[in-house]
Structure formats: structure tokens, C-alpha cells
Amino acid sequence: MLETIGVVKKENGSSNLLLLPAHSPRSFDYVLVSQNSEDNESKGSVKKERDFISALKDKNLQIMKFVDDDNIFYGIKAPKEIFETYKHLLKVSDACNWSCAHQGHIPQSTRIRIVDFILHHSSINTEGGPEFLSDLIKSNVFAAQFCLHEFSMLFDNEGTVAFAMFMAVWATVFLEFWKCHRASYVYEWKVFDWCEEEEELILEIVNNYNCEPRNQSHSYLRSTVIMVLVTLMVNRTVALKLCEIEKVRSHDAIERSFTVKMFTFQFFTLFSSLIYTAFFLGRINGHPGGYVRIAGIWRLEECHPSGCLMDLFIQMGVIMFLKQTISNVIEFSGPWFMRWLKRRKSRKLRRKVCQCLKKECMAATAGSAELCDNCKIKDLLRNFDLKHVDSFSLFNEFLEMVLQFSFTTIFVAAFPLAPLLALLNNIIEIRLDAIKMVTLERRLLPKKTKDIGVWTDVLEIIGVLAVIANGMVIGITSDFIPRLVYRYRYGPCASSNATDVDCMSGYIKNTLSIANINDENIRRDFLPLQLITHNQMNVTYCSYKDYRSNEDYTLTSQFWVIQAVRFAFIILFEHVVVVCKSIAGWYVPSSPLEVKNNRLEDKLHRLKKELRSVSTLLTYWNQISCDYYFSK
């Protein structure tokens, strides 16, 4: 559906401006709303409404009228002369001339304040005396008054570039500081030089002295088949089967392979819609009279009128808020329900245990400490009721955190609130996980390790993807580049250096192309009712958002200029951020200095100890040799 109706043709053949592309906050300073009613009881209200609008027009306020089924909207914009007068009086004022140097073009907040004052000090003459806007609102002549939010400078602005660069560098700094913090625990747990392969060999020997090593194997054909199947898998069982096909040597290798497969699947499952919205939605739809259709019937969906970044913002908000909330509820309630269910099944045995405890107390009072058999299984029964855990039980916890890290960094330019929501979620979840692991799940098997394994590599890859994705979101999805090009090449400031001119004036109109409704190829894209307005006027042309010629719908030179600037920005953004990431990674040490120095001292003491042991052994051996020689 085309976005805005432009000009209607009256019955006498003349044209009249009915609706302009005015979904930009810059278009209006104020809006008045009245009810669209033609009942006889409201005739007096209609007259007051018209008189008030006429009074505003007498003050040279520009007013545009928008009508829908229920309401009438009056978009009010003050002319340039009013603000020039305001600036001049501000300059000559004794009390305010100190601020005249800071007054270039009038900001939107000042425009709103001036127009609001004019509206509330305008009146109409009635039988009961003059009535002001507040009186007309009380008598329901007008239903509402408001000024428009600037939803577009909210997150799609120059600050988004700096924020995206900061978050991309932050991802690297976070990982480096985490590695530094991890090194302290690795040293404290004495696993700095621990080797996974040697650990497994030792355990194999402990289990069976005559064991044989399991040789590693590799097949290019098998690896190719597995790589293809990874893209088609749908659950945990398939991933485990693929790991078995790989014939990896150890259980830790199976965990690493399983992690890569499951994360790859989960990542593309959750990010596919975001990738489509960010880079494909509304970009392959065609144009009026030449829309791309599925099976020749269904048109592809369009972006939100304010831009595709708003669709991406909404999706990210749903994922970061609802997904995390629902996941926490399910993650905690699931083990709790399973424990409750098992306790119901073992209720009879619990009664026996309770009865046994009563007997135990009575026996202890009588001086006897004999325990019954049921009392001895009290702790066994309590642990049996808990949820089963296995070697992959922590996988879901790692996966959840890594996916959250992905959402927080990769599309943060579209949803700047992601880091805050992630922080709030983690503050709550860390306590829920502690309660779950201690009271609702069986104890995890202890395992020796010096890091989080392949997850570290995954996090580093996500940091690289964050640079690429944020650069493309700003360069392709947002309107940052089109606005930049308009400001310096096509806008009113492109050919002048005037400071009192709004450089973005006319931007919305510049982004729109015209579709002639008289063209049969275009008329078929409309329903018959869409070609006639509410007051039975025929639509002659419509405006749609694109950079196309109004004659043959070919792409204009401005479109190609914007595309070239988009490409240049993405390349520049990624190179600058990668350099910053590299500097940040080099600047933060991988291990604290205290840990490095302590390790050197430990190695020095160990080597000296070994040297003393060898010296003692040599001395002892030499003494034995001498005694043996002299005895001969």
C-alpha cells in the first residue's frame, strides 16, 4: 500500500492539496484534534471549531487538515516571520540578549513553546463572551491538543554511530578483562598448565592399567557431510548423533563439537528474522506498477512508515524483554515442578521416614541411639527427588549467556536498551540459577578445566560480527546516510552557509517519489475504495518512499550517490572499529601481573627443588660407587 495521498481532483476538474507527506516530527509545531461528526447537535461545535481555525489563520499560522473516519487533525506550523521576530526581540532584550549568540535556527522546543503560547492566547467571540482554547477543549469542541514526539532523533542519529563503535570496542575490552579475571582463578586452582589430553590419559590408566590409547581420525568426506547436515538439524539428539559420526577422541572434544553445532543452529534460528528485517525487508519490493510478488499474487511486506529501523527496534525489544522473562520463568519452574511431582510419587516412603524420625527422637530420649533403615535413606530420598543433570547440563546456561551477549552487541545500534535489559536480567538470573542448582537439581559432577573452552572462540567471533552488523545497520538500515547526503549535497545548506536555515528542511519530501494513478499498471495495485477519498474525490497521484523517476520509475542519480556513501561508510566504520578493537585487546593484559609474577616464583622454586633432589641423588650415587670401588 502506498504511504501518502497527495492531490485529489474535484468534480469541476480543479486540483486541491489534501494530504502532504507529513509523518516527520519536523513538519508540524502543534496538532489540534476534533471529532469527525456531522450530527445536528454538534453544529454549534463545528462553527466554533471553524471560527477558531480562522482566528489562527488570521495570525498567519499555516494549518493542514487531515481527516479519518473518527477524527479531524489540524497540523499547525508557524511561518518563518514569527520566529524571526522572536529572535530579533530576544537580541534587543536587556534580560535575554546574553543568549542571542546561542540562537542559530530556532530549535523545535522553542517553536513548540511559541506556538503553544499563541494558541492558548487566541480566542473567538461567542454569546457568552470570548472563548479560548482551554474553554473549547472543556466544551468538547476540540478533543485533544499535543505536539509531536521526535521519534526519529531517539536512536537513529549521529550518536548511534558513536554508541555502536563503543559497544563493538566494549565487546573486546569485556572479553580481555574477563580473561584477565579468569587467570586469577586458574592460578588459584592450580590448573594454569593443566593439559586436557594428559588428564584423560591418567584417568584411563587409573581405570585400566593395560589400556590402549584411542587414536584420532579425520575424514574430509565425513566433515563435509556433517557441515551440510548441521544446517538442517532440528534438535539436541541430531547434534549428538552428528558428533558420534565425527568419531572424536575424547568426551571434551564431543562437548566442543556439540557446542559449535547447537550454537550455530540457535544463532541462525534466532537471528534470521533480524537479519531479514535489517537488510532485506522493504528493499526488494519493487515500485508502483512493478511490485515483486510471490507466485504472482502476494506482495512482499513493507517497512514501518518511520523506517525499517523501527521494525528492528520492535523485534529486539520483544526478544530482549519477553524472551528473557519467559526463559527465566520456564528455567526455574520446570525443575521445581519436577521435584514436586517426584515428591508426590514418593509420599508413602516419606511418611515412613517421618514416623522413623519420631521413633528416633523417642529412642534418643530413652538413651538409645538406634536408627531405622528408612531414616538412613533420608538424604538419598531428598536428592533422588531433584532434577537429573548430566555433562551437558551447563550447556543451556552457557548458550543463554552467549546468545544474550550476541543480542547485546550485534544489533545494539537498533536497540540501545539491550545492554541495560541484559544487566537487569543477569542480576535476577544469577540468584535464580544459584537456587536452582543448589535446591532443585542434583549435584553436578566436578570437572577440571582452565577455561570455558570453545565458548571463548565463539565470543570472539561474535565480537567480529558485532562490528560488521552494526556498520551495516547504520549504513544500510538506518536513515543516517540519506540524511547526511541530503544535508551536504541536496538540502538548503548544500549551496549556502547560512546559520539560520534548517538544513533538513524538505528532507521528507526529497525522499518521496510520485506515482501517477492514471497509469493502468499502478491502478491495479489499489482497491477501488482506495482511489476515492472520504468526501468522494478521485485520487490523481500518490507519494511513496523511494528515489525513482516520476516518469519511467528508474532509479535516480541521488539513489546511487547514497549507495556509494553507504558502502564507503561501512568500510570506514569497520576499519576504524577493528583498529580500536586491536588496540584495546593489546592494551589489556591477558593475565594480572601478580599472577604472572607468582607463576615465575612457583616455577623457580620447583626448578630449584628439582635441582636439589638431583644433586642429592647424584651425591648418594657417587658415595655408593666409591664404597663399592674401595670394597673391591
XYZ file of C-alpha atoms in Angstrom:
632
model
C 0.000 0.000 0.000
C 1.319 3.461 -0.906
C 2.107 5.678 2.041
C 0.517 9.090 1.464
C -2.236 10.527 -0.707
C -1.103 13.721 -2.351
C -3.587 15.608 -4.547
C -7.280 14.986 -5.219
C -9.229 16.034 -8.276
C -12.507 17.852 -7.676
C -15.645 17.412 -9.712
C -15.057 20.703 -11.539
C -11.615 19.494 -12.681
C -9.514 21.701 -10.382
C -6.909 20.252 -8.028
C -6.558 20.865 -4.318
C -3.854 19.950 -1.821
C -5.402 17.463 0.590
C -2.656 15.494 2.251
C 1.075 16.002 2.281
C 3.788 13.605 3.427
C 3.820 14.821 6.987
C 4.863 11.881 9.138
C 8.056 13.751 10.086
C 8.198 15.446 13.512
C 9.707 18.460 11.771
C 6.552 19.026 9.731
C 4.282 20.489 12.441
C 4.790 22.547 15.555
C 1.446 21.623 17.092
C -1.651 19.486 16.450
C -5.308 20.052 17.316
C -7.847 17.214 17.132
C -11.653 17.367 16.855
C -14.266 14.682 16.377
C -15.451 13.971 12.847
C -19.210 14.263 13.495
C -21.976 15.824 11.401
C -24.889 15.348 13.855
C -27.295 18.245 14.277
C -26.356 18.521 17.983
C -22.773 19.286 17.094
C -23.486 22.117 14.612
C -22.578 24.713 17.238
C -19.313 22.968 17.976
C -18.473 22.809 14.287
C -18.992 26.579 13.971
C -16.721 27.283 16.971
C -14.130 24.944 15.526
C -14.136 26.731 12.172
C -14.029 30.154 13.825
C -11.021 29.194 15.947
C -9.149 27.789 12.963
C -9.924 31.015 11.061
C -8.590 33.035 14.004
C -5.342 31.079 13.843
C -5.071 31.640 10.102
C -5.520 35.382 10.700
C -2.307 35.198 12.734
C -0.542 33.700 9.680
C -0.324 30.210 11.133
C -0.163 27.538 8.436
C -2.776 24.818 9.002
C -3.216 21.499 7.208
C -6.292 19.351 7.671
C -6.272 15.540 7.921
C -9.494 13.539 8.104
C -10.154 9.929 9.037
C -13.345 8.105 9.985
C -13.442 9.333 13.609
C -11.249 12.427 13.954
C -10.089 15.576 12.218
C -6.426 16.523 12.721
C -5.183 20.089 12.255
C -1.427 20.256 11.729
C -0.232 23.740 12.747
C 3.040 25.288 11.678
C 4.180 28.841 12.364
C 5.738 30.818 9.492
C 9.360 31.889 9.489
C 8.458 35.538 10.164
C 7.155 34.771 13.670
C 10.439 33.205 14.699
C 12.487 35.964 13.073
C 10.532 38.462 15.175
C 11.169 36.355 18.285
C 14.910 36.219 17.570
C 15.094 39.978 16.966
C 13.258 40.824 20.186
C 15.432 38.347 22.050
C 18.510 40.112 20.725
C 17.448 43.602 21.765
C 16.066 42.500 25.129
C 18.138 43.626 28.114
C 17.311 40.478 30.034
C 17.817 37.983 27.214
C 20.479 39.431 24.915
C 23.129 37.264 26.569
C 21.623 34.228 24.846
C 21.299 35.676 21.349
C 24.705 34.317 20.388
C 23.412 30.812 21.001
C 20.410 31.297 18.745
C 21.074 29.955 15.251
C 17.979 28.404 13.740
C 15.088 28.084 16.182
C 15.098 24.632 17.851
C 11.945 22.538 17.814
C 11.397 23.011 21.545
C 11.319 26.812 21.135
C 8.978 26.575 18.139
C 6.573 24.463 20.172
C 6.683 26.879 23.107
C 5.937 29.888 20.884
C 3.089 28.205 19.008
C 1.610 26.891 22.271
C 1.554 30.433 23.658
C -0.158 31.757 20.514
C -2.785 29.000 20.564
C -3.689 29.485 24.229
C -3.925 33.264 23.813
C -6.165 33.142 20.724
C -9.926 33.387 21.198
C -13.256 33.566 19.385
C -16.241 35.785 20.182
C -19.394 33.976 21.338
C -22.638 34.990 23.023
C -21.159 34.238 26.438
C -18.004 36.231 25.749
C -14.573 35.303 24.383
C -13.623 31.635 24.481
C -10.030 30.470 24.494
C -8.562 27.091 23.540
C -8.882 25.766 27.094
C -12.604 26.668 27.052
C -13.089 24.972 23.687
C -11.451 21.802 24.978
C -13.679 21.773 28.073
C -16.775 22.115 25.870
C -15.511 19.242 23.618
C -15.084 21.455 20.565
C -11.553 20.049 20.374
C -10.795 16.573 21.667
C -7.050 16.954 22.171
C -4.019 19.181 21.740
C -0.443 17.973 21.567
C 2.963 18.437 20.000
C 4.664 15.579 18.163
C 7.407 13.441 19.619
C 10.650 13.355 17.667
C 10.597 9.554 17.393
C 13.087 9.580 14.506
C 16.475 11.678 16.846
C 15.503 8.906 19.508
C 18.081 6.293 18.337
C 18.621 6.895 14.614
C 21.004 9.829 14.833
C 24.666 10.793 14.868
C 25.048 9.472 18.419
C 24.141 5.993 17.193
C 27.439 5.787 15.301
C 29.481 6.597 18.390
C 27.418 4.235 20.545
C 27.793 1.361 18.072
C 31.561 1.913 17.916
C 31.737 1.994 21.704
C 29.790 -1.263 22.062
C 31.937 -3.023 19.456
C 35.115 -1.986 21.284
C 33.464 -2.778 24.627
C 32.935 -6.374 23.492
C 36.692 -6.770 23.053
C 37.525 -4.969 26.300
C 34.979 -7.098 28.164
C 36.497 -10.329 26.845
C 40.042 -9.226 27.648
C 39.177 -8.173 31.188
C 37.253 -11.409 31.639
C 40.296 -13.397 30.524
C 42.414 -11.401 32.965
C 39.964 -12.114 35.793
C 39.780 -15.781 34.806
C 43.562 -16.092 35.004
C 43.411 -15.321 38.736
C 41.119 -18.288 39.387
C 43.083 -20.530 37.039
C 46.224 -19.834 39.034
C 44.425 -20.249 42.375
C 43.006 -23.622 41.305
C 46.439 -24.741 40.039
C 45.283 -25.566 36.517
C 47.305 -22.966 34.590
C 49.456 -25.609 32.907
C 46.816 -28.314 33.026
C 46.500 -30.413 29.863
C 43.192 -31.978 28.964
C 44.800 -34.792 26.929
C 47.139 -35.824 29.758
C 44.271 -35.737 32.254
C 42.264 -38.184 30.154
C 45.292 -40.482 29.733
C 45.837 -40.511 33.502
C 42.182 -41.358 34.128
C 42.366 -44.128 31.518
C 45.401 -45.657 33.297
C 43.705 -45.368 36.684
C 40.705 -47.193 35.298
C 42.683 -49.835 33.414
C 46.462 -50.186 33.589
C 46.523 -52.170 30.339
C 44.501 -49.620 28.373
C 45.342 -48.636 24.799
C 45.180 -45.021 23.521
C 42.279 -44.122 21.268
C 43.747 -42.847 18.029
C 42.359 -39.714 16.434
C 40.822 -39.884 12.947
C 39.732 -37.437 10.289
C 37.805 -37.689 7.049
C 37.158 -34.821 4.632
C 34.067 -36.567 3.278
C 32.652 -37.106 6.768
C 33.374 -33.485 7.720
C 31.653 -32.208 4.570
C 28.549 -34.324 5.217
C 28.388 -33.129 8.824
C 28.762 -29.485 7.796
C 25.811 -29.839 5.397
C 23.686 -31.665 7.963
C 24.336 -29.007 10.625
C 22.260 -26.525 8.644
C 19.331 -28.965 8.573
C 19.299 -30.239 12.170
C 16.310 -29.500 14.474
C 17.127 -30.788 17.952
C 19.777 -31.934 20.548
C 19.583 -35.622 19.544
C 20.580 -34.903 15.944
C 23.562 -32.821 17.114
C 24.765 -35.644 19.360
C 24.409 -38.153 16.515
C 26.489 -35.911 14.268
C 29.155 -35.760 16.990
C 29.211 -39.554 17.089
C 29.657 -39.668 13.316
C 32.703 -37.408 13.646
C 34.390 -40.075 15.836
C 36.205 -37.544 18.004
C 38.680 -38.894 20.520
C 37.540 -37.626 23.952
C 34.377 -36.558 25.740
C 35.606 -32.957 25.923
C 36.048 -32.990 22.144
C 32.458 -34.216 21.827
C 31.313 -31.301 24.008
C 33.192 -28.806 21.828
C 31.748 -30.243 18.629
C 28.250 -30.317 20.122
C 28.592 -26.707 21.290
C 29.565 -25.442 17.843
C 26.679 -27.259 16.148
C 23.983 -26.228 18.621
C 25.135 -22.611 18.819
C 25.250 -22.346 15.031
C 21.700 -23.651 14.773
C 20.362 -21.466 17.616
C 22.136 -18.386 16.278
C 20.680 -18.615 12.787
C 17.267 -19.579 14.166
C 17.041 -16.503 16.398
C 18.844 -14.033 14.134
C 17.314 -14.978 10.777
C 14.287 -12.707 11.274
C 16.505 -9.863 12.496
C 18.827 -10.231 9.506
C 15.842 -10.215 7.134
C 14.341 -7.131 8.798
C 17.633 -5.256 8.878
C 18.906 -5.899 5.364
C 16.109 -7.246 3.146
C 12.718 -6.010 4.382
C 11.307 -3.338 2.065
C 14.385 -3.359 -0.212
C 13.345 -5.935 -2.779
C 9.687 -4.947 -3.151
C 9.875 -3.159 -6.476
C 7.881 0.005 -7.207
C 4.287 1.023 -8.069
C 3.271 -0.801 -11.206
C 6.189 -3.213 -10.857
C 5.938 -4.770 -7.420
C 7.656 -8.072 -6.675
C 5.037 -10.700 -5.909
C 5.280 -14.245 -4.568
C 3.707 -16.639 -7.078
C 2.489 -13.542 -8.888
C -0.131 -12.924 -6.162
C 1.231 -11.818 -2.774
C 3.253 -8.654 -2.398
C 6.192 -8.569 -0.011
C 5.666 -6.670 3.235
C 6.843 -3.094 3.662
C 8.835 -1.416 6.422
C 7.281 0.731 9.121
C 6.498 4.250 7.775
C 9.245 5.673 10.001
C 11.810 3.284 8.526
C 12.993 -0.312 8.757
C 14.998 0.506 11.885
C 11.735 0.802 13.820
C 10.776 -2.767 12.847
C 14.205 -3.933 14.012
C 13.800 -1.964 17.248
C 10.457 -3.638 17.992
C 11.785 -7.135 17.305
C 14.820 -6.574 19.508
C 12.616 -5.234 22.288
C 10.395 -8.323 22.166
C 13.393 -10.671 22.186
C 15.316 -8.914 24.950
C 12.309 -8.443 27.245
C 9.822 -11.243 26.614
C 12.274 -13.999 25.678
C 14.458 -13.427 28.727
C 11.475 -13.190 31.060
C 9.794 -16.314 29.717
C 13.093 -18.228 29.691
C 13.720 -17.427 33.360
C 10.219 -18.489 34.345
C 10.451 -21.794 32.451
C 14.027 -22.433 33.563
C 13.103 -22.113 37.243
C 9.560 -23.514 37.249
C 10.496 -26.657 35.284
C 12.838 -28.182 37.913
C 10.536 -27.018 40.710
C 7.552 -28.805 39.131
C 9.563 -31.986 38.537
C 10.659 -32.037 42.175
C 7.065 -31.538 43.315
C 5.901 -34.356 41.039
C 8.531 -36.788 42.319
C 7.724 -35.922 45.927
C 4.101 -36.773 45.309
C 5.104 -40.186 43.981
C 7.345 -40.891 46.980
C 4.881 -39.593 49.573
C 4.355 -43.021 51.215
C 8.036 -43.529 51.739
C 8.301 -40.034 53.188
C 5.622 -40.853 55.726
C 7.680 -43.851 56.846
C 10.729 -41.615 57.175
C 8.779 -39.113 59.300
C 7.483 -41.886 61.520
C 11.006 -43.239 61.854
C 12.273 -39.800 62.904
C 9.691 -39.659 65.650
C 10.826 -43.074 66.901
C 14.418 -41.862 66.727
C 13.631 -38.879 68.909
C 11.823 -41.076 71.424
C 14.696 -43.564 71.450
C 17.216 -40.786 71.936
C 15.210 -39.572 74.907
C 15.247 -43.077 76.415
C 19.015 -43.267 75.991
C 19.032 -45.396 72.839
C 20.501 -44.139 69.534
C 19.397 -46.940 67.233
C 18.295 -45.757 63.719
C 15.823 -47.499 61.466
C 16.629 -48.291 57.818
C 14.245 -45.663 56.433
C 15.998 -42.923 58.396
C 19.287 -43.864 56.794
C 17.930 -43.083 53.297
C 16.574 -39.657 54.195
C 19.302 -37.761 52.290
C 19.195 -40.273 49.439
C 15.473 -39.711 49.033
C 15.806 -35.934 49.112
C 18.483 -35.957 46.380
C 16.517 -38.505 44.348
C 13.618 -36.047 44.093
C 15.847 -33.427 42.419
C 16.108 -32.930 38.646
C 18.558 -35.121 36.771
C 21.737 -33.461 35.467
C 24.400 -34.673 33.063
C 27.616 -33.479 31.480
C 25.640 -31.174 29.155
C 23.533 -29.550 31.887
C 25.620 -26.374 31.895
C 25.348 -26.082 28.119
C 21.971 -24.318 28.274
C 23.353 -21.796 30.781
C 26.348 -21.032 28.568
C 24.151 -20.888 25.460
C 21.751 -18.447 27.092
C 24.530 -16.094 28.158
C 26.334 -16.221 24.807
C 23.114 -15.562 22.876
C 22.401 -12.653 25.208
C 25.909 -11.340 24.516
C 25.095 -11.647 20.792
C 21.897 -9.620 21.090
C 23.658 -7.046 23.268
C 26.426 -6.386 20.738
C 25.417 -7.386 17.202
C 22.266 -5.235 16.749
C 22.838 -2.762 19.568
C 22.671 0.139 17.086
C 18.992 -0.686 16.530
C 18.172 -1.265 20.205
C 20.404 0.736 22.584
C 18.450 -0.532 25.610
C 19.769 -4.079 25.095
C 22.751 -3.731 27.497
C 20.525 -2.344 30.256
C 17.932 -5.121 29.902
C 20.732 -7.709 29.836
C 22.190 -6.314 33.063
C 18.829 -6.353 34.852
C 18.175 -9.895 33.630
C 21.559 -11.132 34.848
C 21.131 -9.606 38.303
C 17.938 -11.630 38.728
C 19.046 -14.767 36.911
C 22.265 -15.248 38.874
C 20.202 -15.733 42.027
C 17.620 -17.948 40.315
C 20.378 -20.163 38.897
C 22.012 -20.444 42.321
C 18.724 -21.555 43.901
C 18.035 -23.942 41.041
C 21.445 -25.613 41.121
C 21.526 -25.991 44.927
C 17.916 -26.886 45.766
C 16.209 -28.085 42.572
C 18.879 -30.042 40.675
C 21.211 -32.868 41.575
C 24.837 -32.039 42.138
C 26.943 -31.558 39.032
C 29.915 -33.828 38.528
C 33.136 -31.940 39.303
C 35.362 -31.439 36.315
C 38.830 -29.963 35.922
C 39.307 -27.219 33.316
C 41.213 -23.972 32.920
C 38.753 -22.014 30.753
C 35.293 -22.194 29.170
C 36.669 -23.997 26.145
C 35.253 -23.308 22.720
C 32.867 -20.685 24.132
C 35.804 -18.250 24.240
C 36.262 -18.593 20.482
C 32.518 -18.151 19.986
C 32.536 -14.907 21.975
C 35.451 -13.551 19.948
C 33.646 -14.383 16.700
C 30.573 -12.569 17.996
C 32.752 -9.517 18.651
C 33.823 -9.517 14.989
C 30.232 -9.990 13.819
C 29.189 -7.055 16.014
C 31.493 -4.738 14.070
C 30.179 -5.925 10.702
C 26.492 -5.950 11.707
C 26.450 -2.529 13.405
C 28.267 -0.942 10.493
C 25.706 -2.375 8.080
C 22.738 -1.443 10.311
C 23.848 2.187 10.439
C 24.922 2.291 6.803
C 22.047 0.339 5.230
C 19.082 0.073 7.603
C 19.035 3.484 9.259
C 18.408 6.846 7.593
C 21.702 8.246 8.857
C 23.403 8.180 5.441
C 20.434 9.551 3.403
C 20.083 12.412 5.881
C 23.820 13.071 5.744
C 23.807 13.151 1.945
C 20.790 15.437 1.872
C 22.312 17.823 4.397
C 25.548 18.350 2.473
C 24.555 17.764 -1.153
C 20.827 18.261 -1.834
C 19.455 20.281 1.098
C 19.169 24.055 1.596
C 22.588 24.154 3.299
C 24.356 22.479 0.383
C 24.831 25.750 -1.515
C 24.925 28.265 1.357
C 26.494 28.714 4.769
C 23.521 30.419 6.391
C 23.219 29.610 10.093
C 19.526 30.462 10.378
C 18.412 27.760 7.915
C 17.200 24.334 8.945
C 19.481 22.125 6.865
C 16.999 19.241 6.967
C 14.052 21.280 5.750
C 12.346 19.431 2.898
C 14.091 16.125 3.608
C 10.901 14.042 3.823
C 9.627 15.418 0.522
C 13.003 14.712 -1.054
C 12.762 11.014 -0.103
C 9.386 10.586 -1.834
C 8.649 9.768 -5.449
C 5.378 10.318 -7.305
C 3.161 7.589 -8.746
C 0.554 8.659 -11.337
C -2.732 6.933 -10.528
C -3.918 7.336 -14.142
C -1.329 4.720 -15.139
C -3.180 1.412 -15.516
C -0.226 -0.586 -14.208
C -0.422 1.425 -10.981
C -4.208 1.489 -10.626
C -4.318 -2.294 -10.416
C -2.280 -2.139 -7.200
C -5.206 -0.357 -5.493
C -8.615 -1.431 -4.352
C -11.430 0.680 -5.871
C -12.198 2.226 -2.483
C -8.611 3.407 -2.139
C -8.914 5.567 -5.256
C -11.675 7.721 -3.732
C -11.329 9.868 -0.598
C -13.876 10.150 2.224
C -15.529 13.136 0.510
C -15.824 11.316 -2.838
C -12.854 12.935 -4.560
C -10.743 10.978 -7.046
C -7.080 10.472 -6.247
C -4.787 11.615 -9.054
C -1.360 10.691 -7.685
C 0.282 9.243 -4.590
C 3.690 9.565 -2.975
C 5.849 6.609 -1.966
C 9.246 6.398 -0.289
C 11.936 5.771 -2.882
C 14.400 7.546 -5.153
C 12.805 6.934 -8.557
C 11.982 8.995 -11.620
C 8.372 10.203 -11.770
C 8.212 9.345 -15.479
C 9.691 5.881 -16.003
C 10.329 4.829 -12.344
C 14.037 4.273 -12.902
C 16.420 4.873 -10.004
C 17.697 8.450 -9.813
C 21.294 9.598 -9.529
C 20.653 10.503 -5.868
C 19.955 6.843 -5.138
C 23.366 5.806 -6.487
C 25.114 8.612 -4.609
C 23.525 7.386 -1.373
C 24.504 3.792 -2.123
C 28.117 4.826 -2.736
C 28.228 6.758 0.542
C 26.661 3.781 2.366
C 29.381 1.465 1.060
C 32.150 3.931 1.914
C 30.765 4.413 5.428
C 30.603 0.660 6.118
C 34.213 0.168 5.010
C 35.432 3.157 7.031
C 33.392 2.214 10.124
C 34.613 -1.374 10.166
C 38.278 -0.452 9.645
C 38.217 2.188 12.380
C 36.467 -0.103 14.865
C 38.752 -3.053 14.084
C 41.794 -0.858 14.742
C 40.251 0.315 18.019
C 39.459 -3.283 18.990
C 43.019 -4.356 18.261
C 44.432 -1.520 20.350
C 42.049 -2.336 23.205
C 42.941 -6.032 23.032
C 46.655 -5.213 23.128
C 46.262 -2.687 25.927
C 44.502 -5.024 28.376
C 46.840 -7.779 29.705
C 45.697 -11.376 29.394
C 46.775 -12.124 32.982
C 47.251 -9.898 36.054
C 50.877 -9.022 36.835
C 50.528 -10.635 40.253
C 49.579 -13.946 38.646
C 52.477 -13.742 36.170
C 54.997 -12.990 38.939
C 53.629 -15.719 41.203
C 53.865 -18.248 38.381
C 57.504 -17.311 37.791
C 58.255 -17.736 41.503
C 56.498 -21.108 41.556
C 58.471 -22.316 38.540
C 61.724 -21.041 40.058
C 61.077 -22.826 43.369
C 60.093 -26.015 41.558
C 63.216 -25.983 39.411
C 65.457 -25.336 42.438
C 63.731 -28.126 44.317
C 64.252 -30.489 41.402
C 67.893 -29.417 41.194
C 68.431 -30.114 44.918
C 66.780 -33.502 44.504
C 69.037 -34.340 41.565
C 72.124 -33.129 43.469
C 71.221 -35.244 46.479
C 70.641 -38.247 44.257
C 73.995 -37.774 42.475
C 75.839 -37.400 45.772
C 74.214 -40.547 47.100
C 75.044 -42.453 43.900
C 78.638 -41.264 43.932
C 79.010 -42.381 47.552
C 77.690 -45.818 46.729
C 80.013 -46.036 43.730
C 83.028 -45.067 45.851
C 82.175 -47.541 48.578
C 81.767 -50.272 46.015
C 85.099 -49.377 44.367
C 87.116 -49.412 47.581
C 85.452 -52.582 48.709
C 86.844 -54.281 45.615
